[in-house]
RNA sequence: GGCGGCGUAGCCAAGUGGUAAGGCAGAGGUCUGCAAAACCUCCACCCACCGGUUCAAAUCCGGUCGCCGCCUCCA
C-alpha cells in the first residue's frame, strides 16, 4: 500500500496504488515514432508522466521507467523515402531532436529506452509464442493476431468485437481470418528495411513492440503503463491481447492515459494538420512556461492550447521568478541578524507544506492543488520580503530560508524553478518583447528618456513616455534602484466574440 | 449507430457526500510625484436542466439538453 490513488482506465476508477513488488514500481510509457518533430501533444504526455515518475520517486518508491522508440514503422519508411534517406538515419535524427525537446522541458530520461530495431529477437520470440498458443497465425508471410481467440478483447476500450464491426472502417484483407485481426509481422515489400524471421523477411506490426519490450524489461506484468488517450484503442487494447494471450497473466495493473491537447477546442492531430511543434513554441516561450501550462489542467482532462493561455502562464512564471530573485537577494545580504524568536510568519503553512503537497499528489497527481499551494507560498515570500524592520529580520530570514527549501522540494517534481532567476527573467523579457514585436533597444531608450524627465521632475513628460510604453504593452516599475520594466502578456481577457 | 467523457463565477480551472481551491480579469485599500509591481480586503446562497436516494449531493442514481473524444494513423 502506498497511499497513492491513481485513476485506472481499465477499471474506470481511482484505485490505491499497490506495487507488485513492495516499494518498487515498474513504469512503462509508450514512446514516439520518430518520423517528425515532436509536437505539444507529446509535450503534454511526457510532462504528465515525468511528473508521475518524479513524484513516485519522491514518495520513496524505487521506480524503473521504460519508454520505447518505435523506430521501425511505415511513416518513418515513407518519410525517409520522400527525403531520399535511410529510415534508420531519419529515425536517429528525430530521436536526437526529441531529446533536445524533452531535455529543454526538464523531462527526465527514462531508465531504459528500447528501440524496435534492436528488439527483434524479443519481438519474434513473442510472436512465435502466440502462434504456439494458437492466438496468432501466419498468412502469406504476414502474421496476424486472432482477436476472436482472446476472450476479453475490447475490455480496455470498453467495446465488443460486434460493436467494432458495426462501425467498421477497417479494410478487409483476405489474409485475415477476422476483419479485426491485426498484424504482428508484415512481410517485406521491396525496398523496405527487413529482418529475417521464421515467416521470411519482414518487420513487426505496430503494437507488438510494446508488449515485447515491456515484458522483456519487466516480465509478464507491470505496475503502470501509460500513454495518450488515443492509444487506448487499438494500441493498448492490442498490447493486452498480445501480452495476456502469450502469458495467460494480467499485463498491467494500472492504465494511465493523458487527455488531448486541443487547439481552438478541436483536437490537435497530425491528420488535421493543426499542430504545433515543441521547438516552435520554445522559440517564443521559455520551457517553464510550457511546463506550467501543462500542469495547469489535470492530466486526464483536455487542455486548450492558445497564445492567451501561454501568455498567462508566462506572466505567472515571471511572477514566480521575480519573487525568487528578490528572495535570493534577501537571503544573500541578510546574514548575521541574530536568532529568530517566536512564531515565524506563515509557520503553520511552512510546517504543513510537504504533507499538503503529498496529499495533493497522492490524489491522482493533482497538480492543481499544488498550484494553489504555490500561490500561498509566493504570497508569503513577498510578505516576508516586506518585513524590513530590524526587529523582524531574523524571523523573516528564517521564513525565507524555509520557503526556499519547500519550493525546492516541490520542484523536484514540478521542475519550474530550477533556473537562475536573473537569467530566467532576462530570457523571459527578451521573448516577451519579441512576441509583441518590440526591440529591447527601443524600450531601453524610452526608459532612459523617462529617467531624464523624472530627474528633472518633469512629471508630464515622464507620464507621457510611460503611457507610450504602456500602449505598446510595456509596464514600468519605479524602484529605489531605478526603473524596471515588464511586458504585460495578458491582454483583455475577453476572447474575440462573434 | 456503439462506447467513453465533460458541462463549476466574465475567462481558465480544482473539488475525494458534510455545506464551493487557485489563477486571470474586475472593485476598494496600503505603498508611490502619479503609477506599476507587491501585499491586504471584496468578488458563485451556488455547481447545464429535471427528478430521485440521503439527516446531508457540485459530488451517488435515473432522465433531458449541449459539447467533445474513440470506433482509422495519432501522445
Coordinates of C-alpha atoms (C1' of nucleotides) in Angstrom, one line a residue:
Chain A
X1 CA 0.0 0.0 0.0
X2 CA 1.3 3.4 -0.9
X3 CA -1.5 5.8 -0.1
X4 CA -1.3 7.0 -3.7
X5 CA -4.5 6.8 -5.6
X6 CA -4.4 6.7 -9.4
X7 CA -7.2 6.7 -12.0
X8 CA -7.1 3.4 -13.9
X9 CA -8.7 3.4 -17.4
X10 CA -9.5 -0.3 -17.3
X11 CA -11.5 -0.2 -14.0
X12 CA -12.7 3.3 -14.7
X13 CA -12.0 4.3 -11.2
X14 CA -9.4 5.7 -8.8
X15 CA -7.6 2.9 -7.1
X16 CA -4.9 2.8 -4.5
X17 CA -1.5 2.0 -6.0
X18 CA -0.2 -1.3 -4.7
X19 CA 3.1 -2.3 -6.2
X20 CA 3.7 -5.8 -7.5
X21 CA 6.9 -5.9 -5.5
X22 CA 6.9 -4.0 -2.3
X23 CA 8.3 -0.5 -2.7
X24 CA 9.0 -0.9 -6.4
X25 CA 7.3 0.4 -9.4
X26 CA 7.6 -0.8 -13.0
X27 CA 6.6 2.1 -15.2
X28 CA 6.2 1.8 -18.9
X29 CA 5.3 4.7 -21.2
X30 CA 4.6 4.3 -24.9
X31 CA 7.2 6.4 -26.7
X32 CA 7.2 8.2 -30.0
X33 CA 7.5 7.1 -33.6
X34 CA 10.4 9.3 -34.6
X35 CA 9.4 10.3 -38.1
X36 CA 9.0 14.0 -37.5
X37 CA 9.5 16.8 -34.9
X38 CA 7.6 16.3 -31.6
X39 CA 4.6 18.4 -31.0
X40 CA 2.9 19.8 -27.9
X41 CA 0.8 16.7 -27.6
X42 CA 4.0 14.8 -26.9
X43 CA 5.0 17.5 -24.5
X44 CA 1.8 17.1 -22.6
X45 CA 2.1 13.3 -22.4
X46 CA 5.7 13.2 -21.4
X47 CA 5.4 16.1 -19.0
X48 CA 2.4 14.4 -17.4
X49 CA 4.3 11.1 -17.0
X50 CA 7.5 12.8 -16.0
X51 CA 5.5 14.2 -13.1
X52 CA 4.2 10.7 -12.3
X53 CA 7.8 9.3 -12.4
X54 CA 9.3 12.1 -10.3
X55 CA 6.5 12.0 -7.8
X56 CA 6.6 8.3 -7.3
X57 CA 10.4 8.6 -6.6
X58 CA 9.8 11.5 -4.2
X59 CA 7.2 9.3 -2.4
X60 CA 10.1 6.9 -1.8
X61 CA 9.3 4.3 -4.4
X62 CA 12.1 2.6 -6.3
X63 CA 10.8 3.3 -9.9
X64 CA 12.1 1.8 -13.1
X65 CA 10.9 3.8 -16.0
X66 CA 11.0 2.4 -19.5
X67 CA 9.9 4.3 -22.6
X68 CA 10.4 2.9 -26.1
X69 CA 11.1 4.3 -29.5
X70 CA 9.1 2.8 -32.3
X71 CA 11.8 3.3 -34.8
X72 CA 10.6 0.8 -37.4
X73 CA 7.4 2.0 -38.9
X74 CA 5.6 2.8 -42.2
X75 CA 5.6 6.5 -41.5
X76 CA 9.4 6.5 -41.0
X77 CA 10.0 4.5 -44.1
X78 CA 7.7 6.7 -46.2
X79 CA 9.2 9.9 -44.9
X80 CA 12.7 8.6 -45.4
X81 CA 11.9 7.7 -49.0
X82 CA 10.5 11.1 -49.6
X83 CA 13.6 12.7 -48.4
X84 CA 15.9 10.2 -50.1
X85 CA 17.5 9.0 -46.9
X86 CA 17.7 5.7 -45.0
X87 CA 15.0 5.1 -42.5
X88 CA 17.4 4.5 -39.6
X89 CA 19.1 7.8 -40.2
X90 CA 15.7 9.6 -40.2
X91 CA 14.7 7.9 -37.0
X92 CA 18.1 8.8 -35.4
X93 CA 17.8 12.4 -36.5
X94 CA 14.3 12.7 -35.0
X95 CA 15.3 10.9 -31.8
X96 CA 18.0 13.4 -31.2
X97 CA 15.5 16.2 -31.8
X98 CA 13.1 14.5 -29.4
X99 CA 15.9 14.5 -26.8
X100 CA 16.5 18.2 -27.3
X101 CA 12.8 18.9 -26.7
X102 CA 12.5 16.7 -23.7
X103 CA 15.7 17.9 -22.1
X104 CA 14.6 21.5 -22.6
X105 CA 11.3 20.7 -20.8
X106 CA 13.2 19.0 -17.9
X107 CA 11.6 15.7 -18.7
X108 CA 13.8 13.1 -17.1
X109 CA 15.4 10.4 -19.2
X110 CA 13.8 7.0 -18.6
X111 CA 16.0 4.3 -17.2
X112 CA 15.7 2.2 -20.3
X113 CA 14.8 3.3 -23.9
X114 CA 14.5 0.2 -26.0
X115 CA 14.1 0.5 -29.8
X116 CA 12.2 -1.8 -32.1
X117 CA 15.3 -2.0 -34.4
X118 CA 17.3 -3.6 -31.5
X119 CA 14.5 -5.7 -30.1
X120 CA 13.8 -8.1 -32.9
X121 CA 14.7 -11.3 -31.0
X122 CA 12.2 -10.5 -28.3
X123 CA 9.5 -9.5 -30.8
X124 CA 10.0 -12.6 -32.9
X125 CA 10.0 -14.8 -29.8
X126 CA 6.8 -13.3 -28.6
X127 CA 5.1 -13.8 -32.0
X128 CA 6.3 -17.4 -32.0
X129 CA 4.8 -17.9 -28.6
X130 CA 1.5 -16.5 -29.7
X131 CA 1.4 -18.8 -32.7
X132 CA 2.3 -21.7 -30.4
X133 CA -0.6 -20.8 -28.2
X134 CA -3.0 -20.7 -31.1
X135 CA -3.5 -16.9 -30.6
X136 CA -1.9 -16.0 -33.9
X137 CA -1.5 -17.4 -37.3
X138 CA 0.9 -16.9 -40.3
X139 CA -0.6 -16.0 -43.6
X140 CA 1.4 -15.4 -46.7
X141 CA 4.4 -14.0 -44.9
X142 CA 2.4 -11.9 -42.5
X143 CA 1.4 -13.0 -39.0
X144 CA -2.0 -11.9 -37.6
X145 CA -3.4 -11.9 -34.1
X146 CA -6.7 -13.8 -33.9
X147 CA -8.8 -11.5 -31.9
X148 CA -11.6 -14.0 -31.5
X149 CA -9.3 -16.2 -29.6
X150 CA -8.8 -13.6 -26.9
X151 CA -11.9 -13.8 -24.6
X152 CA -11.7 -10.3 -23.2
X153 CA -10.7 -8.4 -26.4
X154 CA -12.1 -4.9 -26.1
X155 CA -12.0 -4.7 -22.3
X156 CA -9.9 -1.6 -22.2
X157 CA -11.7 0.3 -24.9
X158 CA -15.0 -1.0 -23.4
X159 CA -16.4 -2.4 -26.6
X160 CA -17.0 -5.8 -28.0
X161 CA -16.0 -7.2 -31.4
X162 CA -19.6 -6.8 -32.5
X163 CA -19.6 -3.1 -31.6
X164 CA -16.4 -2.6 -33.5
X165 CA -17.6 -4.3 -36.6
X166 CA -20.8 -2.3 -36.7
X167 CA -18.9 0.9 -37.5
X168 CA -16.0 -0.8 -39.1
X169 CA -13.9 1.2 -41.4
X170 CA -11.2 -1.5 -41.3
X171 CA -10.1 -2.7 -44.6
X172 CA -10.8 -6.3 -45.0
X173 CA -7.8 -8.3 -46.1
X174 CA -8.2 -11.8 -47.5
X175 CA -5.1 -12.8 -45.5
X176 CA -7.1 -12.2 -42.2
X177 CA -9.5 -14.7 -40.7
X178 CA -11.4 -12.0 -38.9
X179 CA -11.7 -8.3 -40.0
X180 CA -10.4 -7.1 -36.7
X181 CA -7.3 -9.3 -36.7
X182 CA -4.2 -7.2 -36.6
X183 CA -0.7 -7.7 -38.0
X184 CA 2.1 -8.9 -35.7
X185 CA 4.5 -9.3 -38.5
X186 CA 4.4 -7.9 -42.0
X187 CA 6.1 -9.5 -45.0
X188 CA 8.7 -7.2 -46.5
X189 CA 7.9 -5.2 -49.6
X190 CA 10.7 -4.3 -52.0
X191 CA 13.0 -1.5 -50.8
X192 CA 11.9 -1.6 -47.2
X193 CA 14.1 -2.4 -44.2
X194 CA 13.5 -6.0 -43.3
X195 CA 14.6 -8.6 -40.8
X196 CA 14.9 -12.3 -41.0
X197 CA 12.2 -14.3 -39.3
X198 CA 10.6 -17.7 -39.3
X199 CA 8.0 -16.2 -41.7
X200 CA 10.5 -14.8 -44.1
X201 CA 11.9 -11.3 -44.5
X202 CA 9.7 -8.7 -42.8
X203 CA 9.2 -6.3 -39.9
X204 CA 7.0 -6.1 -36.9
X205 CA 3.4 -4.8 -36.9
X206 CA 2.7 -1.7 -34.8
X207 CA 1.5 -3.0 -31.5
X208 CA 3.8 -5.9 -30.8
X209 CA 6.9 -3.9 -29.9
X210 CA 5.4 -2.5 -26.7
X211 CA 4.3 -5.9 -25.5
X212 CA 7.7 -7.4 -26.3
X213 CA 9.7 -4.5 -24.7
X214 CA 7.6 -4.2 -21.6
X215 CA 7.8 -7.9 -20.9
X216 CA 11.5 -8.1 -21.7
X217 CA 12.2 -5.3 -19.3
X218 CA 9.7 -6.2 -16.6
X219 CA 8.3 -9.7 -17.0
X220 CA 4.7 -10.5 -17.7
X221 CA 3.2 -7.7 -15.5
X222 CA 3.9 -4.0 -15.0
X223 CA 2.5 -1.7 -12.4
X224 CA 1.8 1.2 -14.6
X225 CA 1.5 1.5 -18.3
X226 CA 0.8 4.9 -19.7
X227 CA 0.2 6.9 -22.9
X228 CA -2.1 9.2 -24.6
X229 CA -5.9 8.6 -24.6
X230 CA -5.7 8.0 -28.3
X231 CA -3.7 4.8 -27.7
X232 CA -6.5 3.2 -25.6
X233 CA -7.8 1.7 -28.8
X234 CA -6.3 0.0 -30.7
X235 CA -2.8 0.2 -29.4
X236 CA -3.2 -0.7 -25.7
X237 CA -6.1 -3.0 -26.4
X238 CA -3.9 -5.0 -28.7
X239 CA -1.0 -4.9 -26.2
X240 CA -3.2 -6.5 -23.7
X241 CA -4.3 -9.2 -26.2
X242 CA -0.7 -9.9 -27.2
X243 CA 0.7 -10.0 -23.7
X244 CA -2.0 -11.8 -21.9
X245 CA -2.6 -14.0 -24.8
X246 CA 1.0 -15.1 -24.6
X247 CA 1.4 -15.4 -20.8
X248 CA -2.1 -16.0 -19.6
X249 CA -1.3 -13.4 -16.9
X250 CA -2.5 -9.9 -16.2
X251 CA -0.4 -7.5 -18.2
X252 CA -0.9 -4.1 -16.5
X253 CA -2.2 -3.2 -13.1
X254 CA -2.9 0.5 -13.7
X255 CA -3.5 2.1 -17.1
X256 CA -2.9 5.8 -17.1
X257 CA -4.0 8.0 -20.1
X258 CA -3.5 11.7 -20.6
X259 CA -6.0 13.9 -22.2
X260 CA -5.5 15.6 -25.6
X261 CA -4.2 19.0 -26.4
X262 CA -6.9 20.9 -28.3
X263 CA -6.4 23.9 -30.5
X264 CA -9.4 26.2 -30.8
X265 CA -11.3 23.5 -28.9
X266 CA -10.6 21.0 -31.6
X267 CA -8.3 18.0 -31.2
X268 CA -4.8 18.7 -32.3
X269 CA -3.7 16.0 -34.6
X270 CA -1.4 15.2 -37.4
X271 CA -4.2 14.4 -39.7
X272 CA -5.9 17.7 -39.1
X273 CA -2.6 19.5 -39.5
X274 CA -3.3 21.9 -36.7
X275 CA -0.3 21.0 -34.6
X276 CA 2.5 23.0 -33.1
X277 CA 5.9 21.6 -32.6
X278 CA 7.7 21.9 -29.3
X279 CA 10.6 23.5 -31.0
X280 CA 8.5 26.3 -32.4
X281 CA 6.7 27.0 -29.1
X282 CA 10.1 27.1 -27.3
X283 CA 11.3 29.8 -29.6
X284 CA 8.5 32.0 -28.3
X285 CA 8.2 30.9 -24.7
X286 CA 10.6 29.6 -22.1
X287 CA 10.2 25.9 -21.4
X288 CA 9.0 26.5 -17.9
X289 CA 6.0 28.3 -19.4
X290 CA 5.0 25.3 -21.4
X291 CA 5.5 23.1 -18.4
X292 CA 3.4 25.3 -16.2
X293 CA 0.7 25.4 -18.9
X294 CA 0.7 21.6 -19.0
X295 CA 0.2 21.2 -15.2
X296 CA -2.5 23.8 -15.0
X297 CA -5.1 21.3 -16.1
X298 CA -5.4 17.9 -14.7
X299 CA -3.5 15.4 -16.9
X300 CA -6.6 13.4 -17.8
X301 CA -8.7 16.4 -19.0
X302 CA -8.4 18.0 -22.4
X303 CA -6.3 21.2 -22.4
X304 CA -6.9 24.0 -24.8
X305 CA -3.7 25.4 -26.3
X306 CA -3.7 29.1 -27.2
X307 CA -1.4 32.1 -27.1
X308 CA -3.6 33.7 -24.4
X309 CA -3.2 30.6 -22.2
X310 CA 0.6 30.6 -22.7
X311 CA 0.8 34.3 -22.0
X312 CA -1.0 33.8 -18.7
X313 CA 1.5 31.1 -17.8
X314 CA 4.4 33.2 -18.9
X315 CA 3.2 36.1 -16.6
X316 CA 2.8 33.6 -13.8
X317 CA 6.3 32.2 -14.1
X318 CA 7.7 35.7 -14.4
X319 CA 6.0 36.5 -11.1
X320 CA 7.5 33.4 -9.5
X321 CA 11.0 34.2 -10.7
X322 CA 10.6 37.9 -9.8
X323 CA 9.8 36.8 -6.3
X324 CA 12.7 34.3 -6.2
X325 CA 15.1 36.9 -7.4
X326 CA 14.1 39.2 -4.5
X327 CA 14.1 36.3 -2.1
X328 CA 17.6 35.2 -3.1
X329 CA 18.9 38.7 -2.9
X330 CA 17.4 39.0 0.6
X331 CA 19.0 35.7 1.7
X332 CA 22.3 36.8 0.3
X333 CA 22.6 40.1 2.1
X334 CA 20.8 39.4 5.3
X335 CA 23.4 37.4 7.1
X336 CA 24.2 37.5 10.8
X337 CA 21.0 39.1 12.0
X338 CA 20.5 37.0 15.2
X339 CA 18.3 34.2 16.1
X340 CA 14.6 34.1 15.2
X341 CA 12.2 34.3 18.1
X342 CA 8.5 33.4 18.5
X343 CA 6.4 32.1 15.7
X344 CA 7.7 32.6 12.1
X345 CA 5.5 34.3 9.5
X346 CA 3.5 31.5 7.8
X347 CA 4.7 29.0 10.3
X348 CA 1.8 26.6 10.1
X349 CA 1.8 26.8 6.3
X350 CA 5.6 26.1 6.2
X351 CA 5.3 23.2 8.6
X352 CA 2.5 21.5 6.7
X353 CA 4.0 22.2 3.2
X354 CA 5.3 18.7 2.4
X355 CA 2.4 16.9 3.9
X356 CA -0.1 19.0 1.9
X357 CA 2.0 18.6 -1.3
X358 CA 2.0 14.8 -0.8
X359 CA -1.7 14.7 -0.1
X360 CA -2.5 16.6 -3.3
X361 CA -0.2 14.5 -5.4
X362 CA -1.4 11.3 -3.8
X363 CA -4.8 12.1 -5.3
X364 CA -4.1 11.1 -8.9
X365 CA -1.3 13.6 -9.2
X366 CA -3.4 16.7 -8.5
X367 CA -1.1 19.4 -9.7
X368 CA -3.8 22.0 -9.5
X369 CA -4.0 21.7 -5.8
X370 CA -0.2 22.1 -5.7
X371 CA -0.5 25.3 -7.8
X372 CA -2.9 26.6 -5.2
X373 CA -0.3 25.8 -2.6
X374 CA 2.4 27.6 -4.6
X375 CA 0.1 30.7 -4.8
X376 CA 0.2 30.8 -1.0
X377 CA 4.0 30.2 -0.9
X378 CA 4.8 33.1 -3.2
X379 CA 2.4 35.4 -1.4
X380 CA 4.2 34.5 1.8
X381 CA 7.5 35.1 0.2
X382 CA 6.5 38.6 -0.9
X383 CA 5.1 39.2 2.6
X384 CA 8.3 38.2 4.2
X385 CA 10.2 40.5 1.8
X386 CA 8.2 43.4 3.1
X387 CA 9.3 42.7 6.7
X388 CA 12.2 45.1 6.6
X389 CA 12.1 46.3 10.2
X390 CA 15.3 45.3 12.0
X391 CA 13.4 43.5 14.7
X392 CA 11.6 41.3 12.3
X393 CA 14.6 40.4 10.2
X394 CA 15.6 37.2 12.0
X395 CA 12.2 35.8 11.6
X396 CA 11.8 37.0 8.0
X397 CA 15.1 35.4 7.1
X398 CA 14.3 32.1 8.8
X399 CA 11.0 32.0 6.9
X400 CA 12.7 32.9 3.7
X401 CA 15.1 30.1 4.1
X402 CA 12.4 27.6 4.8
X403 CA 10.4 28.8 1.8
X404 CA 13.3 28.2 -0.5
X405 CA 13.6 24.7 0.9
X406 CA 9.9 24.0 0.4
X407 CA 9.9 25.3 -3.1
X408 CA 12.9 23.1 -3.9
X409 CA 11.0 20.2 -2.5
X410 CA 8.0 20.8 -4.7
X411 CA 10.3 21.5 -7.6
X412 CA 11.9 18.0 -7.6
X413 CA 8.5 17.1 -9.2
X414 CA 7.4 20.3 -10.9
X415 CA 10.7 21.4 -12.4
X416 CA 9.6 25.1 -12.7
X417 CA 12.1 26.9 -10.5
X418 CA 15.4 25.5 -11.5
X419 CA 16.8 28.4 -13.5
X420 CA 18.8 31.3 -12.1
X421 CA 16.1 34.0 -11.5
X422 CA 18.0 36.8 -13.1
X423 CA 18.9 34.7 -16.2
X424 CA 15.4 33.5 -16.5
X425 CA 13.9 37.0 -16.3
X426 CA 16.3 38.2 -19.0
X427 CA 15.3 35.4 -21.3
X428 CA 11.6 36.0 -20.5
X429 CA 11.8 39.7 -21.2
X430 CA 13.6 39.1 -24.5
X431 CA 11.0 36.6 -25.6
X432 CA 8.0 38.6 -24.2
X433 CA 9.3 41.7 -26.1
X434 CA 9.7 39.7 -29.2
X435 CA 6.2 38.4 -29.0
X436 CA 5.0 41.9 -29.1
X437 CA 7.3 42.9 -31.8
X438 CA 9.3 45.3 -29.6
X439 CA 13.0 45.7 -29.5
X440 CA 14.9 45.8 -26.3
X441 CA 16.9 48.8 -27.5
X442 CA 13.7 50.8 -28.1
X443 CA 12.4 50.0 -24.6
X444 CA 15.8 50.9 -23.0
X445 CA 15.8 54.2 -24.9
X446 CA 12.3 55.1 -23.7
X447 CA 13.1 54.1 -20.2
X448 CA 16.2 56.3 -20.4
X449 CA 14.1 59.3 -21.7
X450 CA 11.8 58.9 -18.9
X451 CA 14.5 58.8 -16.3
X452 CA 15.8 62.1 -17.5
X453 CA 12.3 63.6 -17.3
X454 CA 11.9 62.2 -13.8
X455 CA 15.2 63.6 -12.6
X456 CA 14.0 67.0 -13.8
X457 CA 10.7 66.4 -12.1
X458 CA 9.0 66.8 -15.4
X459 CA 6.1 64.6 -14.5
X460 CA 4.1 65.4 -17.5
X461 CA 6.8 64.2 -19.9
X462 CA 7.6 61.2 -17.6
X463 CA 4.0 60.2 -17.7
X464 CA 3.7 60.7 -21.4
X465 CA 6.6 58.3 -22.0
X466 CA 5.1 55.8 -19.6
X467 CA 1.8 55.9 -21.4
X468 CA 3.6 55.4 -24.7
X469 CA 5.3 52.3 -23.4
X470 CA 2.1 51.1 -21.8
X471 CA 0.3 51.4 -25.1
X472 CA 3.0 49.1 -26.5
X473 CA 2.5 46.6 -23.7
X474 CA 5.4 47.6 -21.5
X475 CA 4.7 48.2 -17.9
X476 CA 7.2 50.2 -15.8
X477 CA 8.1 49.7 -12.2
X478 CA 9.9 52.6 -10.5
X479 CA 12.0 51.4 -7.6
X480 CA 14.8 52.6 -5.4
X481 CA 17.4 51.1 -7.8
X482 CA 15.9 52.6 -10.9
X483 CA 13.2 51.7 -13.2
X484 CA 12.4 48.1 -14.2
X485 CA 10.0 47.0 -16.8
X486 CA 8.0 44.0 -17.9
X487 CA 5.9 43.1 -20.9
X488 CA 2.3 42.6 -19.9
X489 CA 1.4 39.5 -21.8
X490 CA -2.2 39.1 -20.9
X491 CA -4.4 41.3 -22.9
X492 CA -8.0 41.9 -22.4
X493 CA -9.4 38.7 -21.1
X494 CA -12.4 38.7 -23.3
X495 CA -11.9 36.4 -26.3
X496 CA -13.0 37.7 -29.7
X497 CA -16.7 37.1 -29.5
X498 CA -18.7 36.9 -32.7
Chain B
rG1 C1' -25.2 3.7 -34.8
rG2 C1' -22.0 1.6 -30.5
rC3 C1' -18.8 3.1 -26.4
rG4 C1' -16.5 6.7 -23.1
rG5 C1' -16.0 11.6 -21.1
rC6 C1' -17.4 16.5 -20.0
rG7 C1' -20.9 20.8 -18.7
rU8 C1' -18.5 24.8 -11.7
rA9 C1' -18.2 32.8 -11.4
rG10 C1' -16.6 37.5 -17.2
rC11 C1' -12.4 33.8 -18.7
rC12 C1' -9.1 29.4 -17.2
rA13 C1' -9.8 25.6 -13.6
rA14 C1' -9.6 22.1 -8.8
rG15 C1' -13.2 19.7 -6.0
rU16 C1' -12.1 12.7 -2.5
rG17 C1' -21.4 13.0 0.4
rG18 C1' -20.9 17.3 5.1
rU19 C1' -22.1 22.6 3.2
rA20 C1' -17.8 25.9 -3.4
rA21 C1' -9.3 25.6 -4.0
rG22 C1' -6.3 28.5 -7.0
rG23 C1' -5.1 31.8 -11.2
rC24 C1' -6.6 35.8 -14.7
rA25 C1' -9.8 39.9 -15.2
rG26 C1' -12.7 43.5 -12.0
rA27 C1' -13.6 46.8 -7.3
rG28 C1' -11.6 49.1 -2.8
rG29 C1' -7.1 49.8 0.3
rU30 C1' -1.5 50.1 1.7
rC31 C1' 2.8 51.9 -0.9
rU32 C1' 4.1 55.8 -4.7
rG33 C1' 5.3 62.5 -7.5
rC34 C1' 1.3 59.9 -10.1
rA35 C1' 1.5 54.9 -11.4
rA36 C1' 3.2 50.0 -11.8
rA37 C1' 4.9 45.8 -9.1
rA38 C1' 4.0 43.6 -4.3
rC39 C1' 0.7 42.8 -0.3
rC40 C1' -4.4 43.2 2.2
rU41 C1' -9.8 43.1 1.5
rC42 C1' -14.0 42.1 -1.7
rC43 C1' -15.8 39.2 -5.9
rA44 C1' -20.5 31.7 -7.2
rC45 C1' -27.0 31.3 -1.1
rC46 C1' -24.4 28.0 -5.6
rC47 C1' -22.1 24.0 -9.3
rA48 C1' -26.3 22.8 -17.6
rC49 C1' -31.6 21.4 -16.6
rC50 C1' -35.4 18.0 -14.2
rG51 C1' -36.5 14.2 -10.8
rG52 C1' -34.7 10.6 -7.1
rU53 C1' -31.6 8.3 -2.9
rU54 C1' -29.7 10.5 1.8
rC55 C1' -30.1 13.7 8.1
rA56 C1' -26.8 15.9 4.3
rA57 C1' -25.1 15.9 -3.1
rA58 C1' -21.3 20.0 -7.4
rU59 C1' -20.1 15.1 -5.7
rC60 C1' -24.4 8.9 -5.9
rC61 C1' -28.8 7.1 -9.2
rG62 C1' -32.3 8.0 -13.5
rG63 C1' -33.8 11.2 -17.4
rU64 C1' -33.3 15.8 -20.7
rC65 C1' -30.4 19.3 -23.4
rG66 C1' -25.5 20.8 -25.0
rC67 C1' -20.2 19.9 -26.1
rC68 C1' -16.1 16.6 -27.0
rG69 C1' -13.4 12.1 -27.9
rC70 C1' -12.8 6.9 -29.5
rC71 C1' -14.7 3.0 -33.0
rU72 C1' -8.8 4.6 -38.9
rC73 C1' -2.5 6.7 -38.3
rC74 C1' -2.1 9.8 -33.9
rA75 C1' 0.6 11.4 -27.2

